[in-house]
Amino acid sequence: ILNVEQSPQSLHVQEGDSTNFTCSFPSSNFYALHWYRWETAKSPEALFVMTLNGDEKKKGRISATLNTKEGYSYLYIKGSQPEDSATYLCAFASGGSYIPTFGRGTSLIVHP
Amino acid sequence: EPEVTQTPSHQVTQMGQEVILRCVPISNHLYFYWYRQILGQKVEFLVSFYNNEISEKSEIFDDQFSVERPDGSNFTLKIRSTKLEDSAMYFCASSLRDRNTEAFFGQGTRLTVV
C-alpha cells in the first residue's frame, strides 16, 4: 500500500494571505504526481500533473513544486480568495502501477 | 467543454439489492476509472479499464463488483448484492492516456445502502 500524506489536514486563512501545503509520497519508483482541486458538490478538477524532479508548474495564482528525491510536493496559493476554498488532493503514481493513489486532501477555507 | 457525466446523482437501495452506476466518459478518452469515497475518508481506487478489459483493480473490487462498457460510450459499475459498507460517493473518471495524464472526474453518484 502506497503511503501518500497531505498536511495540514485543514487550513483557515484570510483573504489576501498566501498559503502552502504539502504532499508526501514514497521517493522510490516515482512516475507522476497529480494535484486536484475539489470544491464541495463538484467533481475533482485537475490542476497539475508533474513528472520531473524539480518541476514547477503554475496556473494563475496557484503553483506547485516537485522533489522526487525526497518525496514531496508543495502547492502554493498566492493572495488567497474565497473562491479558492476547496479540498486540494494530491495523487501519486508509481512505476509499478498505472493508477494514482490519493492522499486525504487539505481542506482550505479562505475567509473574506 | 467535454465532461464526464454520471447518473444517477443519488441512489438509495436496500441491502442485498443490485445497483448499477452509470458513467459517460469523455468520448476520445481511452482509460476509465471508478473511485469511491466513504464519508470522512480518503478517495479510494476501485478499478481501471482499458481496451475493453480491466487493467487494474484494488482489494476493494471483489466478486461483488463488475464493470462493463456495453456500447462504446457508457461505462458502468455494478454492485451485485449491496452491503451497508458500500454506502459512499462513487466517482467515475476518464483520461486520454494513463498515469501521467490528468483524469477528468464526473460529479459522482452518492450511494446509500439502507
Coordinates of N, CA and C in Angstrom, one line a residue:
Chain A
I1 N 0.9 -1.2 0.0 CA 0.0 0.0 0.0 C 0.9 1.2 0.0
L2 N 0.7 2.1 -0.9 CA 1.5 3.3 -1.1 C 1.0 4.4 -0.1
N3 N 1.9 5.0 0.6 CA 1.6 6.0 1.6 C 1.7 7.4 1.1
V4 N 0.5 8.1 0.9 CA 0.5 9.4 0.4 C -0.1 10.3 1.5
E5 N 0.7 11.2 2.0 CA 0.3 12.0 3.2 C 0.1 13.5 2.7
Q6 N -0.9 14.1 3.2 CA -1.0 15.5 2.9 C -1.2 16.3 4.3
S7 N -0.5 17.4 4.3 CA -0.6 18.2 5.5 C -0.6 19.7 5.2
P8 N -1.3 20.6 6.0 CA -2.1 20.1 7.1 C -3.5 19.5 6.6
Q9 N -4.2 19.0 7.5 CA -5.5 18.4 7.1 C -6.5 19.5 6.7
S10 N -6.4 20.6 7.5 CA -7.3 21.7 7.1 C -6.6 23.0 7.5
L11 N -7.0 24.0 6.8 CA -6.3 25.3 6.9 C -7.3 26.4 6.7
H12 N -7.3 27.4 7.6 CA -8.2 28.6 7.5 C -7.2 29.8 7.3
V13 N -7.5 30.6 6.3 CA -6.7 31.8 6.1 C -7.6 32.9 5.8
Q14 N -7.0 34.1 5.8 CA -7.8 35.3 5.5 C -7.6 35.6 4.0
E15 N -8.6 36.3 3.4 CA -8.5 36.7 2.0 C -7.2 37.6 1.9
G16 N -6.4 37.3 0.8 CA -5.2 38.0 0.6 C -4.0 37.3 1.1
D17 N -4.1 36.4 2.1 CA -3.0 35.6 2.6 C -2.5 34.7 1.5
S18 N -1.2 34.5 1.5 CA -0.6 33.4 0.7 C -0.5 32.2 1.6
T19 N -0.6 31.0 1.0 CA -0.6 29.8 1.8 C 0.1 28.7 1.0
N20 N 0.5 27.6 1.7 CA 1.0 26.5 1.0 C 0.8 25.2 1.8
F21 N 0.7 24.1 1.2 CA 0.6 22.8 1.8 C 1.3 21.8 1.1
T22 N 1.5 20.6 1.8 CA 2.4 19.6 1.4 C 1.8 18.3 1.0
C23 N 2.4 17.6 0.1 CA 2.0 16.2 -0.2 C 3.3 15.4 -0.1
S24 N 3.3 14.4 0.7 CA 4.5 13.5 0.8 C 4.2 12.1 0.2
F25 N 5.1 11.6 -0.5 CA 4.9 10.3 -1.1 C 6.2 9.5 -1.1
P26 N 6.1 8.2 -1.5 CA 7.4 7.4 -1.5 C 8.4 8.0 -2.5
S27 N 9.6 8.0 -2.1 CA 10.6 8.6 -3.0 C 11.2 7.6 -4.0
S28 N 10.8 6.3 -3.9 CA 11.3 5.4 -4.9 C 10.3 5.1 -5.9
N29 N 10.7 4.7 -7.1 CA 9.8 4.3 -8.2 C 8.8 5.3 -8.6
F30 N 9.2 6.6 -8.6 CA 8.3 7.7 -8.9 C 7.9 7.7 -10.4
Y31 N 6.7 8.0 -10.7 CA 6.3 8.2 -12.1 C 5.6 9.5 -12.3
A32 N 4.6 9.9 -11.5 CA 3.9 11.1 -11.7 C 3.2 11.5 -10.4
L33 N 3.0 12.8 -10.2 CA 2.3 13.4 -9.1 C 1.2 14.3 -9.6
H34 N 0.0 14.1 -9.2 CA -1.1 14.9 -9.7 C -1.6 15.8 -8.5
W35 N -2.1 17.0 -8.8 CA -2.8 17.8 -7.9 C -4.2 18.1 -8.5
Y36 N -5.2 17.9 -7.6 CA -6.6 18.2 -7.9 C -7.2 19.2 -7.0
R37 N -8.1 19.9 -7.4 CA -8.9 20.8 -6.6 C -10.3 20.3 -6.6
W38 N -10.9 20.2 -5.4 CA -12.2 19.6 -5.3 C -13.1 20.5 -4.5
E39 N -14.0 21.2 -5.2 CA -15.0 22.1 -4.5 C -16.2 21.3 -4.1
T40 N -16.8 21.7 -3.0 CA -18.0 21.0 -2.5 C -19.0 20.9 -3.5
A41 N -19.6 19.7 -3.7 CA -20.7 19.5 -4.6 C -20.3 19.5 -6.1
K42 N -19.0 19.5 -6.3 CA -18.5 19.4 -7.7 C -17.5 18.2 -7.8
S43 N -17.1 18.0 -9.0 CA -16.1 16.9 -9.2 C -14.7 17.4 -9.0
P44 N -13.7 16.5 -8.7 CA -12.3 16.9 -8.6 C -11.9 17.5 -10.0
E45 N -11.1 18.5 -9.9 CA -10.7 19.2 -11.2 C -9.1 19.1 -11.2
A46 N -8.6 18.6 -12.3 CA -7.1 18.5 -12.3 C -6.4 19.9 -12.4
L47 N -5.4 20.1 -11.5 CA -4.6 21.3 -11.5 C -3.3 21.1 -12.3
F48 N -2.5 20.1 -11.8 CA -1.2 19.8 -12.4 C -1.0 18.3 -12.5
V49 N -0.2 17.9 -13.5 CA 0.4 16.6 -13.5 C 1.9 16.9 -13.6
M50 N 2.7 16.4 -12.6 CA 4.1 16.7 -12.6 C 4.9 15.4 -12.7
T51 N 5.9 15.4 -13.5 CA 6.6 14.1 -13.8 C 8.1 14.2 -13.5
L52 N 8.7 15.5 -13.5 CA 10.1 15.6 -13.4 C 10.6 16.2 -12.1
N53 N 11.6 15.7 -11.5 CA 12.2 16.2 -10.3 C 12.6 17.7 -10.6
G54 N 12.2 18.6 -9.7 CA 12.5 20.0 -9.8 C 11.4 20.7 -10.6
D55 N 10.4 20.0 -11.1 CA 9.3 20.6 -11.9 C 8.7 21.7 -11.1
E56 N 8.3 22.8 -11.7 CA 7.5 23.8 -11.1 C 6.4 24.2 -12.1
K57 N 5.2 24.1 -11.7 CA 4.1 24.4 -12.6 C 3.2 25.6 -12.0
K58 N 2.6 26.3 -12.8 CA 1.8 27.5 -12.4 C 0.5 27.6 -13.2
K59 N -0.5 27.9 -12.5 CA -1.8 28.2 -13.1 C -2.4 29.3 -12.3
G60 N -2.3 30.6 -12.9 CA -2.8 31.7 -12.2 C -2.1 32.0 -10.9
R61 N -2.8 32.0 -9.8 CA -2.2 32.3 -8.5 C -1.7 31.0 -7.8
I62 N -2.0 29.9 -8.5 CA -1.6 28.6 -7.9 C -0.4 28.0 -8.6
S63 N 0.6 27.6 -7.7 CA 1.8 26.9 -8.3 C 2.2 25.7 -7.5
A64 N 3.0 24.9 -8.1 CA 3.4 23.7 -7.4 C 4.8 23.3 -7.7
T65 N 5.5 22.7 -6.7 CA 6.9 22.3 -7.0 C 7.0 20.8 -6.7
L66 N 8.0 20.2 -7.2 CA 8.1 18.7 -7.0 C 9.6 18.4 -6.7
N67 N 9.7 17.5 -5.6 CA 11.0 17.0 -5.3 C 10.8 15.5 -5.2
T68 N 11.2 14.8 -6.2 CA 11.0 13.3 -6.2 C 12.1 12.6 -5.4
K69 N 13.2 13.2 -5.2 CA 14.3 12.5 -4.5 C 14.0 12.4 -3.0
E70 N 13.3 13.4 -2.5 CA 12.9 13.4 -1.1 C 11.4 13.1 -0.9
G71 N 10.7 13.0 -2.0 CA 9.3 12.6 -1.9 C 8.3 13.6 -1.4
Y72 N 8.4 14.8 -1.9 CA 7.3 15.8 -1.5 C 7.1 16.8 -2.7
S73 N 5.8 17.3 -2.6 CA 5.4 18.4 -3.5 C 4.7 19.4 -2.7
Y74 N 5.0 20.7 -3.0 CA 4.3 21.8 -2.3 C 3.3 22.4 -3.3
L75 N 2.2 22.8 -2.8 CA 1.2 23.6 -3.6 C 1.1 25.0 -2.9
Y76 N 1.3 26.0 -3.7 CA 1.2 27.4 -3.2 C 0.0 28.1 -3.8
I77 N -0.6 28.9 -2.9 CA -1.6 29.8 -3.5 C -1.3 31.2 -3.0
K78 N -1.1 32.1 -4.0 CA -0.7 33.5 -3.7 C -2.0 34.3 -3.6
G79 N -2.1 35.1 -2.5 CA -3.2 36.1 -2.4 C -4.5 35.3 -2.4
S80 N -4.7 34.4 -1.5 CA -5.9 33.6 -1.5 C -7.2 34.4 -1.6
Q81 N -8.2 33.8 -2.3 CA -9.5 34.4 -2.4 C -10.5 33.4 -1.9
P82 N -11.7 33.9 -1.5 CA -12.7 33.0 -1.0 C -13.1 31.9 -2.0
E83 N -13.0 32.2 -3.3 CA -13.3 31.1 -4.3 C -12.2 30.1 -4.4
D84 N -11.1 30.2 -3.7 CA -10.1 29.2 -3.6 C -10.4 28.1 -2.6
S85 N -11.5 28.4 -1.8 CA -11.9 27.4 -0.8 C -12.3 26.1 -1.4
A86 N -11.6 25.1 -1.0 CA -11.8 23.7 -1.6 C -10.9 22.8 -0.9
T87 N -11.1 21.5 -1.3 CA -10.1 20.5 -0.8 C -9.1 20.2 -1.9
Y88 N -7.9 20.3 -1.6 CA -6.8 20.1 -2.6 C -6.2 18.7 -2.3
L89 N -6.3 17.9 -3.4 CA -5.9 16.5 -3.3 C -4.6 16.3 -4.1
C90 N -3.7 15.5 -3.6 CA -2.6 15.1 -4.4 C -2.8 13.6 -4.7
A91 N -2.2 13.1 -5.8 CA -2.3 11.7 -6.1 C -0.9 11.3 -6.7
F92 N -0.4 10.2 -6.2 CA 1.0 9.7 -6.6 C 0.8 8.5 -7.4
A93 N 1.5 8.5 -8.6 CA 1.6 7.3 -9.4 C 3.0 6.7 -9.4
S94 N 3.1 5.5 -9.1 CA 4.5 4.8 -9.1 C 4.7 4.1 -10.4
G95 N 6.0 3.7 -10.6 CA 6.3 3.0 -11.8 C 5.7 1.6 -11.9
G96 N 5.2 1.1 -10.7 CA 4.6 -0.2 -10.7 C 3.2 -0.3 -10.9
S97 N 2.5 0.8 -11.1 CA 1.1 0.8 -11.2 C 0.6 1.9 -12.2
Y98 N -0.4 1.7 -12.9 CA -1.0 2.7 -13.8 C -1.7 3.8 -12.9
I99 N -2.1 3.4 -11.7 CA -3.1 4.2 -11.0 C -2.6 5.1 -9.9
P100 N -3.0 6.4 -10.0 CA -2.6 7.3 -8.9 C -3.3 6.9 -7.6
T101 N -2.5 7.0 -6.5 CA -3.0 6.8 -5.1 C -3.2 8.2 -4.5
F102 N -4.4 8.4 -4.0 CA -4.8 9.7 -3.5 C -4.4 9.9 -2.0
G103 N -4.0 11.1 -1.6 CA -3.9 11.5 -0.2 C -5.3 11.8 0.3
R104 N -5.4 12.2 1.6 CA -6.7 12.5 2.2 C -7.1 14.0 1.8
G105 N -6.2 14.8 1.3 CA -6.5 16.1 1.0 C -6.3 17.1 2.1
T106 N -6.1 18.4 1.7 CA -6.0 19.5 2.6 C -7.3 20.4 2.3
S107 N -8.0 20.6 3.3 CA -9.2 21.4 3.2 C -8.9 22.9 3.4
L108 N -9.0 23.7 2.5 CA -8.7 25.2 2.6 C -9.9 26.0 2.7
I109 N -10.0 26.8 3.7 CA -11.1 27.8 3.8 C -10.5 29.2 3.8
V110 N -11.0 30.0 2.9 CA -10.5 31.4 2.8 C -11.6 32.3 3.3
H111 N -11.3 33.0 4.4 CA -12.4 33.9 5.0 C -12.2 35.3 4.3
P112 N -13.4 35.9 4.0 CA -13.4 37.2 3.4 C -13.0 38.3 4.4
Chain B
E1 N -17.3 22.5 -23.1 CA -16.1 21.7 -22.7 C -16.6 20.3 -22.4
P2 N -15.9 19.3 -23.0 CA -16.3 17.9 -22.7 C -16.2 17.6 -21.2
E3 N -17.1 16.8 -20.8 CA -17.1 16.4 -19.4 C -17.6 15.0 -19.2
V4 N -17.2 14.4 -18.0 CA -17.7 13.1 -17.6 C -19.0 13.2 -16.9
T5 N -20.0 12.5 -17.3 CA -21.3 12.6 -16.7 C -21.7 11.3 -16.0
Q6 N -22.3 11.4 -14.8 CA -22.7 10.2 -14.1 C -24.1 10.3 -13.7
T7 N -24.8 9.1 -13.8 CA -26.2 9.0 -13.4 C -26.4 7.7 -12.6
P8 N -27.3 7.7 -11.6 CA -28.0 8.9 -11.1 C -27.0 9.7 -10.1
S9 N -27.5 10.9 -9.7 CA -26.7 11.6 -8.8 C -26.8 11.0 -7.3
H10 N -27.9 10.4 -7.1 CA -28.1 9.9 -5.7 C -29.0 8.6 -5.9
Q11 N -28.5 7.5 -5.3 CA -29.2 6.2 -5.4 C -29.4 5.7 -3.9
V12 N -30.6 5.4 -3.6 CA -30.8 4.7 -2.3 C -31.3 3.3 -2.6
T13 N -30.7 2.3 -2.0 CA -31.0 0.9 -2.2 C -31.1 0.1 -0.9
Q14 N -31.8 -1.0 -1.0 CA -31.8 -1.8 0.2 C -30.7 -2.8 0.2
M15 N -30.2 -3.1 1.3 CA -29.1 -4.1 1.5 C -29.5 -5.4 0.7
G16 N -28.5 -5.9 0.0 CA -28.7 -7.1 -0.8 C -29.2 -6.9 -2.2
Q17 N -29.6 -5.7 -2.5 CA -30.1 -5.4 -3.9 C -28.9 -5.1 -4.8
E18 N -29.1 -5.3 -6.1 CA -28.1 -4.9 -7.1 C -28.3 -3.5 -7.5
V19 N -27.1 -2.8 -7.7 CA -27.2 -1.4 -8.2 C -26.3 -1.3 -9.4
I20 N -26.6 -0.5 -10.4 CA -25.7 -0.2 -11.5 C -25.6 1.3 -11.5
L21 N -24.3 1.7 -11.4 CA -24.0 3.2 -11.5 C -23.4 3.4 -12.9
R22 N -23.9 4.5 -13.5 CA -23.6 4.7 -15.0 C -22.7 5.9 -15.1
C23 N -21.9 5.9 -16.1 CA -20.9 6.9 -16.4 C -20.8 7.1 -17.9
V24 N -20.7 8.3 -18.4 CA -20.4 8.5 -19.8 C -19.0 9.3 -19.8
P25 N -17.9 8.6 -20.1 CA -16.6 9.2 -20.1 C -16.5 10.2 -21.3
I26 N -15.5 11.0 -21.3 CA -15.2 11.9 -22.5 C -14.9 11.0 -23.7
S27 N -15.4 11.4 -24.8 CA -15.5 10.5 -26.0 C -14.2 10.0 -26.5
N28 N -13.1 10.8 -26.5 CA -11.9 10.3 -27.1 C -10.9 9.7 -26.1
H29 N -11.4 9.6 -24.8 CA -10.5 9.1 -23.8 C -10.5 7.5 -23.9
L30 N -9.3 7.0 -23.4 CA -9.1 5.6 -23.6 C -9.1 4.8 -22.2
Y31 N -8.8 5.5 -21.1 CA -8.7 4.9 -19.8 C -9.9 5.3 -19.0
F32 N -10.4 4.4 -18.2 CA -11.6 4.7 -17.4 C -11.4 4.1 -16.0
Y33 N -12.0 4.9 -15.1 CA -11.7 4.5 -13.7 C -13.0 4.6 -12.8
W34 N -13.1 3.9 -11.8 CA -14.0 4.1 -10.7 C -13.2 4.3 -9.4
Y35 N -13.6 5.3 -8.7 CA -13.1 5.6 -7.4 C -14.3 5.7 -6.4
R36 N -14.1 5.6 -5.1 CA -15.2 5.8 -4.2 C -14.6 6.6 -3.0
Q37 N -15.5 7.3 -2.3 CA -15.1 8.0 -1.1 C -16.2 7.8 -0.1
I38 N -15.8 7.0 0.9 CA -16.7 6.8 2.1 C -16.6 8.1 2.9
L39 N -17.8 8.5 3.4 CA -17.8 9.8 4.2 C -16.7 9.9 5.2
G40 N -16.0 11.0 5.1 CA -14.9 11.3 6.0 C -13.6 10.6 5.8
Q41 N -13.6 9.7 4.7 CA -12.3 9.0 4.4 C -11.7 9.5 3.1
K42 N -10.6 8.9 2.7 CA -9.9 9.4 1.5 C -10.6 8.7 0.3
V43 N -10.3 9.3 -0.8 CA -10.7 8.8 -2.1 C -9.9 7.5 -2.4
E44 N -10.7 6.4 -2.7 CA -10.0 5.1 -2.9 C -10.3 4.6 -4.3
F45 N -9.2 4.0 -4.9 CA -9.3 3.5 -6.2 C -10.0 2.1 -6.2
L46 N -10.9 1.9 -7.1 CA -11.6 0.6 -7.3 C -11.0 -0.2 -8.5
V47 N -11.1 0.4 -9.6 CA -10.8 -0.3 -10.8 C -10.5 0.6 -12.0
S48 N -9.6 0.1 -12.9 CA -9.3 0.8 -14.1 C -9.7 -0.1 -15.3
F49 N -10.0 0.5 -16.4 CA -10.5 -0.2 -17.6 C -9.8 0.4 -18.8
Y50 N -9.3 -0.5 -19.7 CA -8.6 0.0 -20.9 C -8.8 -1.1 -21.9
N51 N -9.1 -0.7 -23.1 CA -9.1 -1.7 -24.2 C -10.1 -2.8 -23.9
N52 N -11.3 -2.4 -23.4 CA -12.4 -3.3 -23.1 C -12.0 -4.4 -22.1
E53 N -11.1 -4.1 -21.2 CA -10.9 -5.1 -20.1 C -10.3 -4.4 -18.9
I54 N -10.4 -5.0 -17.7 CA -9.9 -4.4 -16.5 C -8.4 -4.5 -16.6
S55 N -7.8 -3.3 -16.4 CA -6.3 -3.3 -16.4 C -5.7 -3.3 -14.9
E56 N -6.5 -2.8 -14.0 CA -6.0 -2.9 -12.6 C -7.2 -2.8 -11.7
K57 N -7.1 -3.5 -10.5 CA -8.2 -3.4 -9.6 C -7.6 -3.5 -8.2
S58 N -8.4 -2.9 -7.2 CA -7.9 -2.9 -5.8 C -8.5 -4.0 -5.1
E59 N -8.1 -4.2 -3.8 CA -8.7 -5.3 -3.0 C -10.2 -5.0 -2.7
I60 N -10.6 -3.8 -2.8 CA -12.0 -3.4 -2.5 C -12.9 -4.1 -3.6
F61 N -12.3 -4.1 -4.8 CA -13.1 -4.6 -6.0 C -13.1 -6.1 -6.0
D62 N -14.0 -6.6 -5.2 CA -14.1 -8.1 -5.1 C -15.2 -8.6 -6.0
D63 N -15.6 -9.9 -5.8 CA -16.5 -10.5 -6.8 C -17.9 -9.9 -6.8
Q64 N -18.2 -9.0 -5.8 CA -19.5 -8.3 -5.8 C -19.5 -7.2 -6.9
F65 N -18.4 -6.8 -7.3 CA -18.3 -5.7 -8.2 C -18.0 -6.1 -9.6
S66 N -18.5 -5.4 -10.6 CA -18.1 -5.7 -12.0 C -18.3 -4.4 -12.8
V67 N -17.5 -4.3 -13.9 CA -17.6 -3.1 -14.7 C -17.8 -3.6 -16.2
E68 N -18.4 -2.7 -16.9 CA -18.7 -3.0 -18.3 C -18.7 -1.8 -19.1
R69 N -18.4 -1.9 -20.4 CA -18.5 -0.8 -21.4 C -19.4 -1.4 -22.5
P70 N -20.7 -1.4 -22.3 CA -21.5 -2.2 -23.2 C -21.7 -1.7 -24.6
D71 N -21.6 -0.4 -24.8 CA -21.9 0.1 -26.1 C -20.9 1.2 -26.6
G72 N -19.7 1.2 -26.1 CA -18.7 2.1 -26.6 C -18.8 3.5 -26.0
S73 N -19.9 3.8 -25.3 CA -19.9 5.2 -24.7 C -20.2 5.1 -23.2
N74 N -21.1 4.2 -22.7 CA -21.3 4.1 -21.3 C -20.3 3.2 -20.6
F75 N -20.0 3.5 -19.4 CA -19.1 2.7 -18.6 C -19.8 2.5 -17.2
T76 N -20.1 1.3 -16.9 CA -21.0 1.0 -15.7 C -20.2 0.3 -14.6
L77 N -20.6 0.5 -13.4 CA -20.2 -0.2 -12.2 C -21.4 -0.9 -11.6
K78 N -21.3 -2.2 -11.5 CA -22.4 -3.0 -10.9 C -22.0 -3.5 -9.6
I79 N -22.8 -3.3 -8.6 CA -22.6 -4.0 -7.3 C -23.7 -5.0 -7.1
R80 N -23.3 -6.3 -7.1 CA -24.3 -7.4 -7.2 C -25.2 -7.4 -5.9
S81 N -24.7 -7.4 -4.8 CA -25.5 -7.5 -3.6 C -25.0 -6.5 -2.6
T82 N -25.6 -5.4 -2.5 CA -25.0 -4.3 -1.8 C -25.0 -4.5 -0.3
K83 N -24.0 -4.0 0.4 CA -23.9 -4.1 1.8 C -23.9 -2.7 2.4
L84 N -24.2 -2.5 3.7 CA -24.2 -1.2 4.3 C -22.9 -0.4 4.0
E85 N -21.8 -1.2 4.1 CA -20.5 -0.5 4.0 C -20.2 -0.1 2.5
D86 N -21.1 -0.4 1.6 CA -20.9 0.1 0.2 C -21.4 1.5 0.1
S87 N -22.0 2.0 1.1 CA -22.5 3.4 1.1 C -21.3 4.4 0.9
A88 N -21.3 5.2 -0.1 CA -20.2 6.0 -0.4 C -20.6 6.9 -1.6
M89 N -19.7 7.8 -1.9 CA -19.7 8.6 -3.2 C -18.9 7.9 -4.2
Y90 N -19.4 7.5 -5.3 CA -18.7 6.8 -6.3 C -18.4 7.8 -7.5
F91 N -17.1 7.8 -7.8 CA -16.7 8.7 -8.9 C -16.2 7.9 -10.1
C92 N -16.6 8.3 -11.2 CA -16.1 7.8 -12.5 C -15.1 8.8 -13.0
A93 N -14.0 8.4 -13.7 CA -13.1 9.3 -14.3 C -12.6 8.7 -15.6
S94 N -12.1 9.6 -16.4 CA -11.5 9.1 -17.7 C -10.3 9.9 -18.0
S95 N -9.3 9.3 -18.7 CA -8.2 10.0 -19.1 C -7.8 9.6 -20.5
L96 N -7.1 10.5 -21.2 CA -6.7 10.2 -22.6 C -5.6 9.1 -22.6
R97 N -4.7 9.2 -21.7 CA -3.7 8.2 -21.6 C -3.7 7.7 -20.1
D98 N -2.6 7.1 -19.6 CA -2.7 6.6 -18.3 C -2.2 7.5 -17.2
R99 N -1.3 7.0 -16.4 CA -0.9 7.6 -15.1 C -0.3 9.0 -15.2
N100 N 0.2 9.4 -16.3 CA 0.9 10.7 -16.4 C 0.0 11.7 -17.1
T101 N -1.2 11.5 -17.2 CA -2.1 12.5 -17.8 C -3.3 12.7 -16.8
E102 N -3.8 13.9 -16.9 CA -4.8 14.2 -15.9 C -6.1 13.4 -16.2
A103 N -6.7 13.1 -15.1 CA -8.0 12.4 -15.1 C -9.1 13.4 -15.0
F104 N -10.2 13.2 -15.7 CA -11.4 14.1 -15.6 C -12.4 13.3 -14.9
F105 N -12.9 13.9 -13.8 CA -13.9 13.2 -12.9 C -15.3 13.6 -13.2
G106 N -16.3 12.7 -13.0 CA -17.7 13.1 -13.0 C -18.0 13.6 -11.7
Q107 N -19.3 14.0 -11.5 CA -19.7 14.7 -10.3 C -20.1 13.7 -9.2
G108 N -20.1 12.4 -9.5 CA -20.3 11.4 -8.5 C -21.7 10.9 -8.4
T109 N -21.8 9.7 -7.9 CA -23.1 9.2 -7.5 C -23.0 8.9 -6.0
R110 N -24.0 9.4 -5.3 CA -24.0 9.1 -3.8 C -24.9 7.9 -3.7
L111 N -24.2 6.8 -3.2 CA -25.0 5.5 -3.0 C -25.2 5.4 -1.5
T112 N -26.5 5.2 -1.2 CA -26.9 5.0 0.2 C -27.5 3.6 0.3
V113 N -26.9 2.7 1.1 CA -27.5 1.4 1.3 C -28.2 1.4 2.7
V114 N -29.4 1.0 2.7 CA -30.2 1.0 3.9 C -30.6 -0.4 4.3

